[in-house]
């Protein structure tokens, strides 16, 4: 096109300046008066509340996520009155469901834990939660594969769910949940963080006073992010938004809230990311030159084949949509759904 091409260093510097000058898209939809509140097994924060007086501090939880969320720590065993130190408790399979018993003397503490759980969950619901991180393998907090004793043959089986975690799932079925061990998996970590940030955005929207116009704008901003997680869910949410006038508004909001939460239960996949990247690229094609098109196409292809992390094509897209002021794409939360410091998209 007759223009001299900038050097690689100049291009990178220019892109970095443009990206840094952009206000993060995600901030528009959040509110300091309604922080991202995440429940957490207290031992993961370093609290010395375990049966032996120890803790299980998780540095990702405390040092990384802790910079962006407000913690609501819970230790069901301590708070239900079992003390520190305390005897080890175990899940046992019973005819009427799982029971919680003290190892050795067999004392049944199921009712004690259940009574605590009901009251504590009522408090958490009233406070407003965006997610919960649970301690794996715990007979109170484990969300899956907890050892269940009292089986034929005497060997425990890993089929249990902690009693407090059971109550949490029952009382708040749409709440994003994870165990600290599973947060080591990059895909599960990204899914969980995107889910808690998205749930908080919904809570903020409701708190401000939900209207038809607000829901349409909310859905527009989340479209590409939802598609990266759940393509069928994305189409269904579009139909729900389009049902205003045919259904009562409250029913539309209720159905949307349920479907929106469900979409983020599914981890985003590389194939769906590529689909979204190519879709956003399509909005640029009439605005950019051949060289820019080639750079984006190469970046997307490199990501497809695992040669670069997702942040590379996204950074290019963010730079170009800002430089060319493509409003629709600039407003897509997919490009920046959470703080860059979390670096969730920096892994190959």
Short mmCIF file of C-alpha atoms in Angstrom, two decimals:
data_model
loop_
_atom_site.label_atom_id
_atom_site.label_comp_id
_atom_site.label_asym_id
_atom_site.label_seq_id
_atom_site.Cartn_x
_atom_site.Cartn_y
_atom_site.Cartn_z
CA UNK A 1 0.00 0.00 0.00
CA UNK A 2 3.05 2.26 -0.37
CA UNK A 3 3.73 2.73 3.35
CA UNK A 4 7.03 1.71 4.89
CA UNK A 5 6.65 -1.13 7.33
CA UNK A 6 7.74 -0.49 10.92
CA UNK A 7 10.49 -2.60 12.39
CA UNK A 8 9.51 -5.58 14.54
CA UNK A 9 10.55 -3.73 17.71
CA UNK A 10 8.60 -0.60 16.71
CA UNK A 11 5.50 -2.66 15.90
CA UNK A 12 5.63 -4.50 19.22
CA UNK A 13 6.17 -1.25 21.11
CA UNK A 14 3.25 0.39 19.34
CA UNK A 15 0.98 -2.59 20.01
CA UNK A 16 1.97 -2.66 23.68
CA UNK A 17 1.20 1.05 24.10
CA UNK A 18 -2.21 0.76 22.48
CA UNK A 19 -3.12 -2.30 24.56
CA UNK A 20 -1.95 -0.72 27.83
CA UNK A 21 -3.93 2.45 27.12
CA UNK A 22 -7.18 0.50 26.72
CA UNK A 23 -9.41 0.34 29.76
CA UNK A 24 -9.94 -3.37 30.48
CA UNK A 25 -13.27 -4.47 29.03
CA UNK A 26 -14.13 -6.56 32.08
CA UNK A 27 -14.05 -3.59 34.48
CA UNK A 28 -17.14 -1.98 32.93
CA UNK A 29 -19.31 -4.84 34.13
CA UNK A 30 -18.01 -5.04 37.70
CA UNK A 31 -18.61 -2.90 40.76
CA UNK A 32 -16.33 -2.31 43.75
CA UNK A 33 -19.41 -2.34 45.99
CA UNK A 34 -20.18 -5.90 44.85
CA UNK A 35 -16.75 -7.60 44.91
CA UNK A 36 -16.11 -11.06 43.58
CA UNK A 37 -16.81 -13.16 46.67
CA UNK A 38 -15.45 -16.68 46.77
CA UNK A 39 -15.94 -19.17 49.56
CA UNK A 40 -12.87 -21.23 50.40
CA UNK A 41 -11.87 -24.05 52.72
CA UNK A 42 -10.04 -22.04 55.38
CA UNK A 43 -7.00 -24.35 55.49
CA UNK A 44 -6.19 -23.36 51.89
CA UNK A 45 -5.60 -19.78 53.06
CA UNK A 46 -3.08 -20.99 55.62
CA UNK A 47 -5.41 -21.09 58.64
CA UNK A 48 -4.26 -23.74 61.11
CA UNK A 49 -7.61 -25.47 61.36
CA UNK A 50 -6.92 -29.02 60.25
CA UNK A 51 -7.42 -32.01 62.54
CA UNK A 52 -3.73 -31.94 63.52
CA UNK A 53 -3.51 -28.16 63.88
CA UNK A 54 -1.86 -27.76 60.49
CA UNK A 55 -2.90 -26.04 57.28
CA UNK A 56 -2.82 -26.67 53.53
CA UNK A 57 -1.99 -23.21 52.22
CA UNK A 58 -2.25 -23.05 48.44
CA UNK A 59 -0.11 -20.31 46.96
CA UNK A 60 -2.16 -19.95 43.78
CA UNK A 61 -5.23 -19.37 45.92
CA UNK A 62 -3.58 -16.91 48.31
CA UNK A 63 -1.04 -15.12 46.12
CA UNK A 64 -2.75 -15.00 42.71
CA UNK A 65 -6.52 -15.30 43.06
CA UNK A 66 -6.37 -13.53 46.41
CA UNK A 67 -5.41 -10.30 44.66
CA UNK A 68 -8.73 -10.27 42.80
CA UNK A 69 -11.37 -11.75 45.08
CA UNK A 70 -12.82 -11.33 48.55
CA UNK A 71 -12.49 -14.60 50.46
CA UNK A 72 -15.20 -16.07 52.66
CA UNK A 73 -13.29 -18.79 54.56
CA UNK A 74 -15.12 -21.77 56.04
CA UNK A 75 -13.87 -24.74 58.04
CA UNK A 76 -16.94 -26.95 58.57
CA UNK A 77 -15.25 -29.29 61.05
CA UNK A 78 -13.91 -26.54 63.30
CA UNK A 79 -16.97 -24.31 63.00
CA UNK A 80 -19.34 -27.18 63.76
CA UNK A 81 -17.65 -27.58 67.14
CA UNK A 82 -15.14 -30.39 66.62
CA UNK A 83 -12.18 -28.32 67.78
CA UNK A 84 -8.45 -28.28 66.96
CA UNK A 85 -6.80 -30.70 67.29
CA UNK A 86 -9.58 -33.26 66.77
CA UNK A 87 -10.03 -36.91 65.89
CA UNK A 88 -10.00 -37.85 62.22
CA UNK A 89 -13.46 -38.15 60.70
CA UNK A 90 -14.47 -40.30 57.74
CA UNK A 91 -17.37 -40.72 55.35
CA UNK A 92 -19.21 -44.00 55.77
CA UNK A 93 -21.80 -45.41 53.42
CA UNK A 94 -25.13 -45.80 55.17
CA UNK A 95 -28.55 -47.12 54.16
CA UNK A 96 -29.99 -43.60 54.25
CA UNK A 97 -26.99 -41.91 52.69
CA UNK A 98 -23.44 -41.02 53.68
CA UNK A 99 -22.66 -40.67 57.36
CA UNK A 100 -19.78 -38.87 59.04
CA UNK A 101 -18.06 -40.88 61.77
CA UNK A 102 -15.04 -40.49 64.01
CA UNK A 103 -12.26 -42.90 63.10
CA UNK A 104 -11.66 -45.44 65.85
CA UNK A 105 -14.67 -45.12 68.14
CA UNK A 106 -17.26 -44.82 65.35
CA UNK A 107 -19.05 -41.86 66.95
CA UNK A 108 -21.62 -40.46 64.48
CA UNK A 109 -21.25 -36.69 63.88
CA UNK A 110 -23.50 -36.52 60.82
CA UNK A 111 -26.26 -34.52 62.55
CA UNK A 112 -23.69 -32.12 64.01
CA UNK A 113 -22.23 -31.41 60.56
CA UNK A 114 -25.64 -31.23 58.86
CA UNK A 115 -26.97 -28.71 61.39
CA UNK A 116 -23.93 -26.49 60.96
CA UNK A 117 -24.10 -26.77 57.16
CA UNK A 118 -27.72 -25.62 56.94
CA UNK A 119 -27.09 -22.50 59.00
CA UNK A 120 -23.77 -21.59 57.37
CA UNK A 121 -25.12 -21.98 53.87
CA UNK A 122 -28.01 -19.64 54.67
CA UNK A 123 -25.42 -17.02 55.69
CA UNK A 124 -23.41 -17.54 52.50
CA UNK A 125 -26.47 -17.27 50.28
CA UNK A 126 -27.43 -13.99 51.97
CA UNK A 127 -23.92 -12.60 51.55
CA UNK A 128 -23.74 -13.40 47.83
CA UNK A 129 -21.23 -15.87 46.45
CA UNK A 130 -19.56 -16.11 43.05
CA UNK A 131 -17.78 -19.42 43.60
CA UNK A 132 -16.21 -21.80 46.09
CA UNK A 133 -12.81 -23.53 46.30
CA UNK A 134 -12.97 -26.75 48.29
CA UNK A 135 -10.29 -28.93 49.90
CA UNK A 136 -9.88 -32.15 47.95
CA UNK A 137 -10.29 -35.50 49.72
CA UNK A 138 -11.95 -33.87 52.75
CA UNK A 139 -14.92 -35.78 54.27
CA UNK A 140 -16.57 -32.40 54.80
CA UNK A 141 -15.34 -30.30 51.84
CA UNK A 142 -14.29 -32.70 49.07
CA UNK A 143 -16.39 -32.24 45.92
CA UNK A 144 -15.57 -35.61 44.34
CA UNK A 145 -13.68 -38.88 44.86
CA UNK A 146 -13.71 -38.70 48.66
CA UNK A 147 -13.00 -42.05 50.35
CA UNK A 148 -16.16 -43.77 51.61
CA UNK A 149 -15.64 -46.42 54.29
CA UNK A 150 -17.80 -49.27 55.54
CA UNK A 151 -17.92 -51.08 52.20
CA UNK A 152 -18.16 -54.84 51.65
CA UNK A 153 -14.62 -56.22 51.74
CA UNK A 154 -13.45 -53.45 54.04
CA UNK A 155 -11.71 -51.30 51.45
CA UNK A 156 -12.85 -47.67 50.99
CA UNK A 157 -14.10 -46.56 47.59
CA UNK A 158 -13.51 -43.11 46.07
CA UNK A 159 -17.10 -42.27 45.28
CA UNK A 160 -17.94 -39.77 48.01
CA UNK A 161 -18.70 -36.08 48.29
CA UNK A 162 -18.03 -34.26 51.57
CA UNK A 163 -21.15 -33.48 53.62
CA UNK A 164 -20.64 -29.71 53.54
CA UNK A 165 -19.92 -29.85 49.79
CA UNK A 166 -23.12 -31.87 49.31
CA UNK A 167 -25.10 -29.12 51.01
CA UNK A 168 -23.37 -26.45 48.93
CA UNK A 169 -24.27 -28.23 45.70
CA UNK A 170 -27.83 -28.75 46.84
CA UNK A 171 -28.40 -25.18 48.04
CA UNK A 172 -26.55 -23.40 45.19
CA UNK A 173 -26.54 -25.78 42.20
CA UNK A 174 -25.36 -23.10 39.77
CA UNK A 175 -22.42 -21.93 41.90
CA UNK A 176 -18.98 -22.47 40.27
CA UNK A 177 -17.04 -24.98 42.36
CA UNK A 178 -13.48 -26.28 42.21
CA UNK A 179 -10.97 -28.14 44.33
CA UNK A 180 -7.52 -26.69 44.84
CA UNK A 181 -5.84 -29.69 43.21
CA UNK A 182 -7.85 -29.31 40.00
CA UNK A 183 -6.78 -25.67 39.74
CA UNK A 184 -3.38 -26.98 38.62
CA UNK A 185 -5.03 -27.91 35.32
CA UNK A 186 -4.83 -24.79 33.06
CA UNK A 187 -8.15 -25.48 31.32
CA UNK A 188 -10.04 -26.08 34.57
CA UNK A 189 -8.41 -23.05 36.17
CA UNK A 190 -9.44 -20.84 33.25
CA UNK A 191 -12.99 -22.23 33.32
CA UNK A 192 -13.37 -21.61 37.04
CA UNK A 193 -12.01 -18.05 36.97
CA UNK A 194 -14.10 -17.10 33.94
CA UNK A 195 -17.13 -18.60 35.67
CA UNK A 196 -16.69 -16.62 38.91
CA UNK A 197 -16.05 -13.35 37.05
CA UNK A 198 -19.08 -13.96 34.83
CA UNK A 199 -21.33 -14.82 37.77
CA UNK A 200 -20.23 -11.63 39.49
CA UNK A 201 -21.08 -9.60 36.38
CA UNK A 202 -24.57 -11.13 36.44
CA UNK A 203 -25.00 -10.32 40.14
CA UNK A 204 -23.91 -6.71 39.48
CA UNK A 205 -26.38 -6.44 36.61
CA UNK A 206 -29.23 -7.69 38.80
CA UNK A 207 -28.18 -5.42 41.66
CA UNK A 208 -28.32 -2.36 39.39
CA UNK A 209 -31.85 -3.23 38.28
CA UNK A 210 -32.35 -5.60 35.38
CA UNK A 211 -34.17 -4.39 32.26
CA UNK A 212 -34.68 -5.76 28.75
CA UNK A 213 -32.13 -3.29 27.38
CA UNK A 214 -29.59 -4.30 30.02
CA UNK A 215 -29.97 -8.01 29.29
CA UNK A 216 -29.53 -7.46 25.55
CA UNK A 217 -26.34 -5.44 26.15
CA UNK A 218 -25.06 -8.01 28.64
CA UNK A 219 -25.63 -10.84 26.18
CA UNK A 220 -23.99 -8.92 23.33
CA UNK A 221 -20.86 -8.32 25.40
CA UNK A 222 -20.62 -11.99 26.43
CA UNK A 223 -21.43 -13.59 23.06
CA UNK A 224 -17.95 -14.66 22.01
CA UNK A 225 -16.95 -15.68 25.54
CA UNK A 226 -20.00 -17.92 25.80
CA UNK A 227 -19.28 -19.43 22.37
CA UNK A 228 -15.78 -20.39 23.49
CA UNK A 229 -17.34 -22.48 26.27
CA UNK A 230 -20.61 -23.77 24.89
CA UNK A 231 -21.77 -23.28 21.29
CA UNK A 232 -25.22 -24.92 21.75
CA UNK A 233 -25.65 -22.94 24.98
CA UNK A 234 -24.78 -19.74 23.11
CA UNK A 235 -27.51 -20.41 20.55
CA UNK A 236 -30.05 -21.23 23.27
CA UNK A 237 -29.25 -18.03 25.17
CA UNK A 238 -29.79 -16.07 21.97
CA UNK A 239 -33.24 -17.62 21.62
CA UNK A 240 -34.02 -16.77 25.25
CA UNK A 241 -33.11 -13.10 24.74
CA UNK A 242 -35.24 -13.06 21.58
CA UNK A 243 -38.26 -14.33 23.54
CA UNK A 244 -39.04 -10.95 25.15
CA UNK A 245 -42.65 -10.17 24.39
CA UNK A 246 -43.63 -13.81 24.04
CA UNK A 247 -42.75 -14.65 27.65
CA UNK A 248 -42.94 -12.67 30.88
CA UNK A 249 -39.77 -10.67 31.51
CA UNK A 250 -39.11 -12.38 34.84
CA UNK A 251 -39.25 -15.78 33.14
CA UNK A 252 -36.78 -14.62 30.47
CA UNK A 253 -34.38 -13.39 33.16
CA UNK A 254 -34.72 -16.64 35.11
CA UNK A 255 -34.08 -18.83 32.08
CA UNK A 256 -31.15 -16.69 30.96
CA UNK A 257 -29.50 -16.77 34.40
CA UNK A 258 -29.71 -20.56 34.49
CA UNK A 259 -28.42 -21.03 30.94
CA UNK A 260 -25.65 -18.46 31.40
CA UNK A 261 -24.34 -20.27 34.49
CA UNK A 262 -24.59 -23.64 32.74
CA UNK A 263 -22.49 -22.45 29.78
CA UNK A 264 -19.50 -21.77 32.02
CA UNK A 265 -19.58 -25.26 33.48
CA UNK A 266 -17.89 -26.39 30.26
CA UNK A 267 -14.18 -25.63 29.76
CA UNK A 268 -13.36 -23.62 26.65
CA UNK A 269 -11.65 -25.79 24.02
CA UNK A 270 -8.98 -24.99 21.47
CA UNK A 271 -11.39 -25.71 18.61
CA UNK A 272 -14.00 -23.31 19.99
CA UNK A 273 -11.33 -20.67 20.67
CA UNK A 274 -10.20 -20.93 17.04
CA UNK A 275 -13.79 -20.57 15.87
CA UNK A 276 -14.24 -17.40 17.96
CA UNK A 277 -10.90 -15.95 16.84
CA UNK A 278 -11.79 -16.47 13.20
CA UNK A 279 -15.21 -14.92 13.76
CA UNK A 280 -13.67 -11.80 15.30
CA UNK A 281 -11.06 -11.71 12.55
CA UNK A 282 -13.95 -11.48 10.09
CA UNK A 283 -14.94 -8.11 11.56
CA UNK A 284 -11.48 -6.76 10.72
CA UNK A 285 -11.01 -7.94 7.16
CA UNK A 286 -12.38 -4.82 5.49
CA UNK A 287 -10.41 -2.51 7.76
CA UNK A 288 -6.86 -3.86 7.66
CA UNK A 289 -4.17 -4.41 5.06
CA UNK A 290 -2.82 -7.62 3.60
CA UNK A 291 0.15 -7.77 5.95
CA UNK A 292 -2.03 -7.40 9.05
CA UNK A 293 -4.40 -10.07 7.75
CA UNK A 294 -1.49 -12.41 7.23
CA UNK A 295 -0.12 -11.80 10.75
CA UNK A 296 -3.45 -12.56 12.40
CA UNK A 297 -4.06 -15.63 10.24
CA UNK A 298 -0.60 -16.97 11.11
CA UNK A 299 -1.12 -16.28 14.83
CA UNK A 300 -4.45 -18.12 14.84
CA UNK A 301 -2.94 -21.05 12.96
CA UNK A 302 0.06 -21.16 15.31
CA UNK A 303 -2.34 -21.27 18.25
CA UNK A 304 -4.37 -24.04 16.58
CA UNK A 305 -1.26 -26.21 16.37
CA UNK A 306 0.04 -25.42 19.84
CA UNK A 307 2.99 -23.28 18.78
CA UNK A 308 1.89 -20.16 20.68
CA UNK A 309 -0.48 -19.50 23.62
CA UNK A 310 -3.93 -18.00 23.17
CA UNK A 311 -2.73 -14.61 24.39
CA UNK A 312 -0.79 -14.09 21.13
CA UNK A 313 -3.69 -13.95 18.63
CA UNK A 314 -5.85 -12.18 21.21
CA UNK A 315 -3.23 -9.46 21.74
CA UNK A 316 -3.06 -8.89 17.98
CA UNK A 317 -6.83 -8.68 17.73
CA UNK A 318 -7.09 -6.30 20.69
CA UNK A 319 -4.46 -4.03 19.15
CA UNK A 320 -6.11 -3.88 15.74
CA UNK A 321 -9.71 -3.47 16.89
CA UNK A 322 -8.58 -0.59 19.13
CA UNK A 323 -6.48 0.98 16.39
CA UNK A 324 -9.40 0.80 13.94
CA UNK A 325 -12.06 1.52 16.59
CA UNK A 326 -14.29 -1.45 15.76
CA UNK A 327 -16.81 -0.88 18.52
CA UNK A 328 -18.61 -4.23 18.46
CA UNK A 329 -15.41 -6.21 18.85
CA UNK A 330 -13.93 -3.77 21.37
CA UNK A 331 -16.92 -4.47 23.61
CA UNK A 332 -16.49 -8.25 23.55
CA UNK A 333 -15.52 -9.60 26.95
CA UNK A 334 -13.84 -12.52 25.21
CA UNK A 335 -10.85 -10.29 24.51
CA UNK A 336 -10.33 -9.58 28.22
CA UNK A 337 -12.76 -11.28 30.61
CA UNK A 338 -10.50 -10.98 33.68
CA UNK A 339 -7.33 -9.16 34.79
CA UNK A 340 -4.27 -9.73 32.60
CA UNK A 341 -2.22 -10.40 35.71
CA UNK A 342 -3.95 -13.78 36.10
CA UNK A 343 -2.23 -14.89 32.85
CA UNK A 344 -4.81 -17.61 32.24
CA UNK A 345 -4.23 -17.54 28.50
CA UNK A 346 -0.44 -17.57 28.56
CA UNK A 347 0.02 -21.35 28.47
CA UNK A 348 0.45 -23.44 25.32
#
